[in-house]
Amino acid sequence: MSKQIAIITIDGSNIVSTVRATLLQKTTATLSLAACISAALFSSYTAAEQLRRVQLLEEQVSVLEEQQAETNRVNNVTVNGFFTLSAGMASNDAGYAGYEKTLDYVPETKVGLQAAFEVTENTFLIAQLVARAEQHWRPEMEWAFLSHTFDNDLTVRAGRLRVPLYMYSDYLEVNFAQPWLRPPEEIYAVVPVSSYEGIDFVYTIPFDEADWQFQGFTGVGSDPDEETEFGTDVEYDDVMGLSTTFSYNSFSVRASYVLATLNSGQGYVPGTALETKLVNFTDSDASFLGLGASYDDGDLLVVTEWTRSKVDGSGLATSATNYSGNWQDVDSAYISMAYRVGNITPYVTYAIMETTDDDERASATEGSIDPEKIYNTYNQAIFNAKRSTYSAGFRYDINANMALKFDVTYSDDFANTSGGLTGNVSQAEEDTLVYTTSLNMVF
């Protein structure tokens, strides 16, 4: 603009035409008109006064440009949030979903914010921050990544991403987006890590009435000690995986496979005074396989998933802190049905889980002083697990962004194990019954 002003002559008509051209490019229509009217009056002043007024106009336009740029930046940012307030209690202290006999609001209450900044038409910066009551409301970054979509519809994302293990992985924190009060614990609570730092590639092949999406990813992850049940950091190195989803009308099928290498510090037995060093990973290979399918026609929803997670033990005992079978291999599955009737959606769910490596945790023989067998006796109590779970509940949509949910869950068939519940390591309970209600909203 300064170059254009430099060639302005004393002639008022030249000033008017130049200012008008500049303002039409740089300002809104209203301010352009006001600037042109002001410029038309320049001819009645001296040359010095005209130049002074042009300089003043230039400063005003510069301020306007900054204000417009700031407005554009604000308009390019989308901020959303979600909130879940839960309350529940159980028939005993087995600890299913974190609940015991006393009414508790902490285990599943959380709040989150998600922001998306549009860098360009095809590039976005996205972040999701979640604070949970059970972690004393300490904010944690679940997502923080840069996403770019190329002309061939390939999307590349880099940063902190969600591990795409399950059908509802993308909505794992947003309970409002799920049909149940909570995702089935038998599937969704087996793998403790939910996010990783790395990169993924997402490509979708469209058909006439179907889409086939592929997602490949790699990176590293971690599970800090304050979030694990065993009081030790767990590092997930060399994470590599592939997931694919095929959708046709109301049907959708999904498969995922993930490999990782685990390393950790030494853990202890939860809920006991035994600070025995039972949990440690040293370059332990881990794998996850998940299969899922769903049918949703807008009224009827049927969804099912099956998963298999495996972690290689540390091998044969080489020291007092290195034993085989010091983590679980788990097979899990569930099937759930829901039917929408106006604002009410009742649902039922049946889920199972069972450890498949119990033979690695051999019992100590009578009078044995073999350290491995003694420690494996503890391992049996902690890691051997089996249970069947039945849930029934309903969702009531109060309005477009708020839903009230109620759930009753009964879990039994522990088969002389803890049932995979850390509060039941002593195997004092053979079953548990949990009542939960929650208010869920998005904004």
Coordinates of C-alpha atoms in Angstrom, one line a residue:
M1 CA 0.0 0.0 0.0
S2 CA 2.9 2.4 0.8
K3 CA 4.1 2.0 -2.8
Q4 CA 0.7 3.1 -4.1
I5 CA 0.6 6.1 -1.9
A6 CA 4.1 7.1 -3.0
I7 CA 2.8 7.9 -6.5
I8 CA -0.2 9.9 -5.5
T9 CA -0.3 13.3 -7.1
I10 CA -1.9 16.5 -5.8
D11 CA -4.8 16.0 -8.1
G12 CA -7.8 14.9 -6.0
S13 CA -9.2 12.5 -8.6
N14 CA -5.9 10.5 -8.6
I15 CA -6.1 10.3 -4.8
V16 CA -9.7 9.0 -4.8
S17 CA -9.0 6.4 -7.5
T18 CA -5.9 5.0 -5.8
V19 CA -7.4 4.9 -2.3
R20 CA -10.5 3.3 -3.6
A21 CA -8.5 0.5 -5.3
T22 CA -6.4 -0.1 -2.3
L23 CA -9.4 -0.2 0.1
L24 CA -11.4 -2.6 -2.0
Q25 CA -8.5 -5.1 -1.7
K26 CA -7.7 -4.6 2.0
T27 CA -10.9 -3.7 3.9
T28 CA -14.5 -4.4 4.2
A29 CA -17.0 -2.7 1.9
T30 CA -18.3 -0.3 4.6
L31 CA -14.9 1.0 5.6
S32 CA -13.9 1.2 2.0
L33 CA -16.8 3.6 1.3
A34 CA -16.0 5.7 4.3
A35 CA -12.4 5.9 3.2
C36 CA -13.3 6.9 -0.4
I37 CA -15.6 9.7 0.9
S38 CA -12.8 11.0 3.0
A39 CA -10.4 10.9 0.1
A40 CA -12.8 12.9 -2.1
L41 CA -12.4 15.8 0.3
F42 CA -8.6 15.9 0.0
S43 CA -8.7 18.2 -3.0
S44 CA -9.8 21.2 -0.9
Y45 CA -6.7 21.0 1.3
T46 CA -3.1 21.9 0.7
A47 CA -0.7 19.3 -0.6
A48 CA 0.9 18.9 2.8
E49 CA -2.5 18.4 4.4
Q50 CA -3.4 15.9 1.8
L51 CA -0.3 13.8 2.4
R52 CA -0.8 13.9 6.2
R53 CA -4.4 12.7 5.8
V54 CA -3.2 9.9 3.4
Q55 CA -0.7 8.8 6.0
L56 CA -3.4 8.8 8.7
L57 CA -5.7 6.8 6.4
E58 CA -2.9 4.3 5.8
E59 CA -2.4 3.8 9.6
Q60 CA -6.2 3.3 10.1
V61 CA -6.3 0.7 7.3
S62 CA -3.2 -1.1 8.9
V63 CA -5.1 -1.3 12.2
L64 CA -8.1 -2.7 10.4
E65 CA -6.0 -5.3 8.6
E66 CA -4.7 -6.5 12.0
Q67 CA -8.2 -6.6 13.4
Q68 CA -9.4 -8.6 10.4
A69 CA -6.5 -11.0 10.7
E70 CA -7.2 -11.6 14.4
T71 CA -10.9 -12.2 13.5
N72 CA -9.8 -14.7 10.9
R73 CA -7.6 -16.5 13.4
V74 CA -10.5 -16.8 15.8
N75 CA -12.9 -18.0 13.1
N76 CA -10.4 -20.7 12.2
V77 CA -10.4 -22.3 15.6
T78 CA -13.2 -24.7 16.7
V79 CA -13.4 -25.6 20.4
N80 CA -15.6 -28.4 21.7
G81 CA -15.9 -30.1 25.1
F82 CA -17.4 -33.0 26.9
F83 CA -18.2 -33.8 30.5
T84 CA -19.3 -37.0 32.4
L85 CA -20.5 -37.0 35.9
S86 CA -20.9 -40.5 37.2
A87 CA -22.0 -42.0 40.5
G88 CA -22.0 -45.7 41.4
M89 CA -21.6 -48.3 44.1
A90 CA -21.2 -52.1 44.2
S91 CA -22.3 -55.0 46.3
N92 CA -18.8 -55.5 47.6
D93 CA -15.2 -54.2 47.3
A94 CA -14.1 -56.4 44.3
G95 CA -13.6 -53.1 42.4
Y96 CA -15.4 -53.6 39.1
A97 CA -15.0 -50.4 37.1
G98 CA -13.4 -48.9 40.2
Y99 CA -16.5 -49.0 42.4
E100 CA -16.8 -50.5 45.9
K101 CA -19.6 -50.6 48.5
T102 CA -19.5 -46.9 49.2
L103 CA -21.2 -44.5 46.8
D104 CA -18.4 -43.0 44.7
Y105 CA -18.3 -40.2 42.1
V106 CA -14.6 -40.5 41.3
P107 CA -13.9 -43.5 39.0
E108 CA -15.6 -42.3 35.8
T109 CA -16.1 -38.6 36.3
K110 CA -14.1 -36.5 33.8
V111 CA -14.1 -33.3 31.6
G112 CA -12.4 -32.7 28.3
L113 CA -11.7 -30.0 25.8
Q114 CA -10.9 -30.4 22.1
A115 CA -9.6 -27.7 19.8
A116 CA -9.1 -27.7 16.1
F117 CA -7.2 -25.0 14.4
E118 CA -7.5 -24.7 10.6
V119 CA -4.0 -23.9 9.4
T120 CA -5.0 -24.2 5.7
E121 CA -8.0 -25.8 3.9
N122 CA -6.3 -29.2 4.2
T123 CA -4.2 -28.8 7.3
F124 CA -5.4 -28.9 10.9
L125 CA -3.9 -28.8 14.3
I126 CA -6.0 -30.8 16.8
A127 CA -5.6 -31.2 20.6
Q128 CA -7.7 -33.0 23.2
L129 CA -7.1 -32.3 26.9
V130 CA -8.8 -34.6 29.5
A131 CA -8.9 -34.2 33.3
R132 CA -10.2 -37.1 35.4
A133 CA -11.4 -37.1 39.0
E134 CA -9.5 -40.3 39.8
Q135 CA -6.3 -38.5 38.8
H136 CA -7.1 -35.5 41.0
W137 CA -8.1 -33.5 37.9
R138 CA -4.6 -33.4 36.6
P139 CA -5.0 -32.5 32.8
E140 CA -3.6 -35.0 30.4
M141 CA -3.1 -34.5 26.7
E142 CA -4.8 -37.4 24.9
W143 CA -4.5 -35.9 21.4
A144 CA -2.1 -33.3 20.0
F145 CA -1.4 -33.8 16.3
L146 CA -1.0 -32.1 13.0
S147 CA -3.1 -33.5 10.2
H148 CA -2.8 -32.9 6.5
T149 CA -4.9 -34.3 3.6
F150 CA -3.2 -34.5 0.2
D151 CA -4.9 -34.2 -3.2
N152 CA -5.2 -38.0 -3.5
D153 CA -7.2 -38.1 -0.2
L154 CA -4.4 -39.6 1.8
T155 CA -4.3 -38.1 5.3
V156 CA -1.1 -38.0 7.3
R157 CA -1.2 -37.2 11.0
A158 CA 1.8 -36.7 13.4
G159 CA 2.0 -36.1 17.1
R160 CA 0.1 -37.6 20.0
L161 CA -2.5 -40.0 18.6
R162 CA -5.1 -42.5 19.8
V163 CA -4.1 -46.2 19.4
P164 CA -6.9 -47.5 17.0
L165 CA -7.6 -50.7 18.8
Y166 CA -11.4 -50.8 19.1
M167 CA -14.6 -50.0 17.3
Y168 CA -15.1 -47.0 19.6
S169 CA -11.4 -45.9 20.0
D170 CA -12.1 -42.5 18.5
Y171 CA -14.8 -41.8 21.1
L172 CA -13.1 -43.5 24.0
E173 CA -13.3 -40.5 26.3
V174 CA -16.6 -39.1 25.0
N175 CA -19.2 -41.2 26.8
F176 CA -22.0 -39.2 25.2
A177 CA -21.0 -40.7 21.8
Q178 CA -21.3 -44.3 23.1
P179 CA -24.6 -46.2 23.5
W180 CA -23.7 -47.6 26.9
L181 CA -22.9 -45.9 30.2
R182 CA -19.3 -47.4 29.7
P183 CA -17.6 -49.5 27.1
P184 CA -17.4 -53.2 28.2
E185 CA -14.5 -53.4 30.7
E186 CA -13.7 -57.0 29.5
I187 CA -12.5 -55.5 26.2
Y188 CA -11.7 -51.8 26.7
A189 CA -9.8 -52.1 30.0
V190 CA -7.4 -54.9 29.1
V191 CA -4.8 -52.7 27.3
P192 CA -3.8 -49.9 29.7
V193 CA -2.3 -47.5 27.1
S194 CA -4.7 -45.5 24.9
S195 CA -2.4 -42.9 23.2
Y196 CA 1.0 -42.9 21.6
E197 CA 3.5 -40.5 20.0
G198 CA 4.1 -41.1 16.4
I199 CA 2.6 -40.9 12.9
D200 CA -0.2 -42.5 11.0
F201 CA -1.5 -42.7 7.5
V202 CA -5.2 -42.9 6.7
Y203 CA -6.6 -43.7 3.3
T204 CA -10.2 -44.3 2.3
I205 CA -11.3 -46.0 -0.8
P206 CA -14.9 -45.0 -1.7
F207 CA -17.3 -47.3 -3.5
D208 CA -20.9 -46.6 -4.6
E209 CA -22.5 -47.4 -1.3
A210 CA -19.4 -48.4 0.7
D211 CA -16.1 -47.1 2.1
W212 CA -13.0 -49.1 2.9
Q213 CA -10.5 -47.3 5.2
F214 CA -7.0 -48.3 6.0
Q215 CA -4.9 -46.9 8.8
G216 CA -1.2 -47.7 9.3
F217 CA 0.7 -46.3 12.3
T218 CA 4.0 -46.4 14.2
G219 CA 5.5 -44.7 17.2
V220 CA 6.1 -45.1 21.0
G221 CA 3.9 -44.9 24.0
S222 CA 4.0 -44.8 27.8
D223 CA 1.9 -45.6 30.9
P224 CA 3.1 -43.5 33.8
D225 CA 3.3 -45.1 37.2
E226 CA 0.5 -43.0 38.7
E227 CA -1.8 -44.4 36.1
T228 CA -0.9 -48.1 36.4
E229 CA -2.2 -50.6 38.9
F230 CA 1.3 -51.8 39.8
G231 CA 3.0 -48.5 40.6
T232 CA 5.6 -48.6 37.8
D233 CA 6.3 -46.9 34.5
V234 CA 5.6 -49.0 31.4
E235 CA 7.2 -48.0 28.0
Y236 CA 5.7 -49.2 24.7
D237 CA 8.5 -49.1 22.2
D238 CA 8.4 -49.9 18.5
V239 CA 4.6 -49.6 18.2
M240 CA 3.5 -50.7 14.7
G241 CA 0.0 -51.5 13.6
L242 CA -2.6 -51.6 10.9
S243 CA -6.4 -51.2 11.2
T244 CA -9.0 -51.4 8.5
T245 CA -12.7 -50.7 8.5
F246 CA -15.2 -51.6 5.8
S247 CA -18.6 -49.9 5.9
Y248 CA -21.6 -50.7 3.7
N249 CA -24.9 -49.0 4.4
S250 CA -25.8 -50.0 8.0
F251 CA -23.1 -52.6 8.3
S252 CA -19.5 -52.1 9.4
V253 CA -16.6 -54.5 10.1
R254 CA -13.2 -53.7 11.6
A255 CA -9.9 -55.5 12.1
S256 CA -6.8 -54.2 13.9
Y257 CA -3.4 -55.7 14.6
V258 CA -0.6 -54.1 16.7
L259 CA 2.9 -55.1 17.7
A260 CA 5.0 -53.4 20.5
T261 CA 8.0 -54.0 22.7
L262 CA 7.5 -53.4 26.5
N263 CA 10.0 -52.2 29.1
S264 CA 9.2 -51.3 32.6
G265 CA 10.4 -50.8 36.2
Q266 CA 9.6 -53.1 39.0
G267 CA 6.0 -53.3 40.2
Y268 CA 4.2 -54.6 43.3
V269 CA 1.1 -56.5 44.1
P270 CA -1.9 -54.1 44.3
G271 CA -3.9 -54.1 47.4
T272 CA -1.4 -55.9 49.5
A273 CA 1.7 -55.2 51.6
L274 CA 3.8 -57.5 49.3
E275 CA 6.2 -55.2 47.5
T276 CA 7.5 -58.2 45.6
K277 CA 9.0 -57.3 42.3
L278 CA 6.5 -59.3 40.2
V279 CA 6.0 -57.0 37.2
N280 CA 8.9 -56.1 35.0
F281 CA 9.3 -56.0 31.2
T282 CA 12.6 -56.2 29.4
D283 CA 12.2 -55.9 25.7
S284 CA 9.1 -58.1 26.0
D285 CA 7.2 -58.6 22.8
A286 CA 3.5 -57.8 22.9
S287 CA 0.7 -58.1 20.3
F288 CA -2.9 -57.2 20.0
L289 CA -5.5 -58.6 17.6
G290 CA -9.0 -57.2 17.4
L291 CA -12.1 -58.0 15.3
G292 CA -15.4 -56.2 15.4
A293 CA -18.7 -55.8 13.6
S294 CA -21.7 -53.6 13.9
Y295 CA -25.2 -53.0 12.5
D296 CA -26.9 -49.7 13.0
D297 CA -30.0 -48.7 11.0
G298 CA -30.8 -45.7 13.2
D299 CA -33.2 -47.7 15.4
L300 CA -31.5 -51.0 16.1
L301 CA -27.9 -51.2 17.1
V302 CA -26.0 -54.5 17.3
V303 CA -22.2 -54.4 18.0
T304 CA -19.7 -57.1 18.8
E305 CA -15.9 -57.3 19.3
W306 CA -13.4 -60.0 20.0
T307 CA -9.8 -59.3 21.1
R308 CA -6.6 -61.2 21.9
S309 CA -3.7 -59.6 23.7
K310 CA -0.5 -61.4 24.4
V311 CA 2.7 -60.4 26.2
D312 CA 5.7 -62.6 26.2
G313 CA 7.0 -63.4 29.7
S314 CA 10.5 -62.5 30.8
G315 CA 11.5 -66.1 30.1
L316 CA 13.0 -68.5 32.6
A317 CA 14.1 -67.2 35.9
T318 CA 17.5 -65.6 35.9
S319 CA 17.2 -63.6 39.0
A320 CA 14.8 -63.0 41.9
T321 CA 12.9 -60.4 39.8
N322 CA 12.6 -62.2 36.4
Y323 CA 10.0 -64.8 36.0
S324 CA 7.8 -66.1 33.3
G325 CA 4.1 -65.5 33.3
N326 CA 4.4 -62.1 35.0
W327 CA 1.7 -60.6 32.8
Q328 CA -1.6 -61.8 31.3
D329 CA -2.4 -63.1 27.8
V330 CA -6.2 -62.4 27.5
D331 CA -9.0 -63.4 25.2
S332 CA -12.1 -61.2 25.5
A333 CA -15.4 -60.7 23.7
Y334 CA -18.8 -59.0 24.0
I335 CA -22.0 -58.6 22.1
S336 CA -24.4 -55.8 22.8
M337 CA -27.9 -54.8 21.5
A338 CA -29.6 -51.4 21.8
Y339 CA -32.9 -50.1 20.4
R340 CA -33.8 -46.4 20.1
V341 CA -37.4 -45.5 21.0
G342 CA -37.7 -41.8 20.8
N343 CA -35.4 -40.3 23.3
I344 CA -34.8 -43.6 25.2
T345 CA -32.3 -46.3 24.2
P346 CA -32.4 -49.4 26.3
Y347 CA -29.5 -51.8 25.9
V348 CA -28.2 -55.2 27.0
T349 CA -24.6 -56.5 26.9
Y350 CA -22.9 -59.9 27.5
A351 CA -19.1 -60.0 27.9
I352 CA -16.5 -62.5 28.7
M353 CA -12.7 -62.5 29.4
E354 CA -10.2 -65.2 30.3
T355 CA -6.5 -65.4 30.6
T356 CA -4.9 -68.0 28.3
D357 CA -1.4 -68.4 29.9
D358 CA -2.3 -69.7 33.3
D359 CA 0.0 -72.7 32.8
E360 CA 3.0 -70.3 32.8
R361 CA 2.3 -69.6 36.4
A362 CA 2.9 -73.0 37.9
S363 CA 2.0 -73.5 41.5
A364 CA 4.7 -74.1 44.1
T365 CA 4.9 -77.7 45.3
E366 CA 4.6 -78.4 49.0
G367 CA 7.8 -77.5 50.8
S368 CA 9.3 -76.0 47.7
I369 CA 11.9 -73.2 48.1
D370 CA 12.2 -72.6 44.4
P371 CA 12.0 -68.8 44.1
E372 CA 10.3 -69.0 40.7
K373 CA 7.5 -71.3 41.9
I374 CA 7.0 -69.2 45.1
Y375 CA 6.6 -66.0 43.1
N376 CA 4.4 -67.7 40.5
T377 CA 2.0 -68.6 43.4
Y378 CA 1.6 -64.8 43.8
N379 CA 1.3 -64.4 40.1
Q380 CA -1.5 -66.9 40.0
A381 CA -3.5 -64.9 42.5
I382 CA -2.9 -61.6 40.6
F383 CA -2.9 -62.5 36.9
N384 CA -5.1 -65.6 36.5
A385 CA -8.5 -64.3 35.5
K386 CA -11.9 -65.3 34.2
R387 CA -15.3 -63.7 34.4
S388 CA -18.6 -63.4 32.6
T389 CA -20.5 -60.1 32.8
Y390 CA -24.1 -59.1 32.1
S391 CA -25.1 -55.5 31.8
A392 CA -28.5 -53.8 31.2
G393 CA -29.3 -50.1 31.1
F394 CA -30.8 -47.3 29.2
R395 CA -29.9 -43.9 27.8
Y396 CA -32.3 -41.0 27.9
D397 CA -31.4 -38.1 25.6
I398 CA -32.5 -34.9 27.4
N399 CA -31.6 -32.8 24.4
A400 CA -29.3 -32.8 21.4
N401 CA -26.1 -32.5 23.6
M402 CA -27.1 -34.0 26.9
A403 CA -27.9 -37.6 27.9
L404 CA -28.7 -39.4 31.2
K405 CA -27.6 -43.0 31.5
F406 CA -28.3 -45.8 34.0
D407 CA -26.6 -49.2 34.2
V408 CA -26.7 -52.4 36.2
T409 CA -23.8 -54.8 35.7
Y410 CA -23.5 -58.2 37.2
S411 CA -20.2 -60.2 37.0
D412 CA -19.5 -63.8 38.1
D413 CA -17.9 -67.1 37.0
F414 CA -14.6 -66.1 38.5
A415 CA -13.6 -69.8 38.5
N416 CA -11.3 -69.6 41.6
T417 CA -9.5 -66.5 40.2
S418 CA -9.7 -62.8 41.1
G419 CA -11.9 -62.3 38.1
G420 CA -9.3 -59.8 36.8
L421 CA -10.3 -57.4 39.6
T422 CA -7.5 -55.9 41.6
G423 CA -9.7 -55.5 44.6
N424 CA -10.3 -59.3 44.6
V425 CA -6.7 -60.6 44.6
S426 CA -7.6 -62.5 47.8
Q427 CA -10.5 -64.2 45.9
A428 CA -12.8 -63.3 48.7
E429 CA -15.7 -62.6 46.2
E430 CA -17.3 -64.9 43.8
D431 CA -19.3 -62.2 42.0
T432 CA -20.1 -58.5 42.1
L433 CA -23.1 -56.3 41.3
V434 CA -22.5 -52.6 40.3
Y435 CA -25.1 -49.8 39.9
T436 CA -24.1 -46.7 38.1
T437 CA -25.7 -43.5 36.8
S438 CA -24.1 -40.8 34.7
L439 CA -24.9 -37.4 33.2
N440 CA -23.1 -37.0 29.8
M441 CA -22.8 -33.9 27.7
V442 CA -21.0 -32.3 24.8
F443 CA -20.6 -28.6 24.2

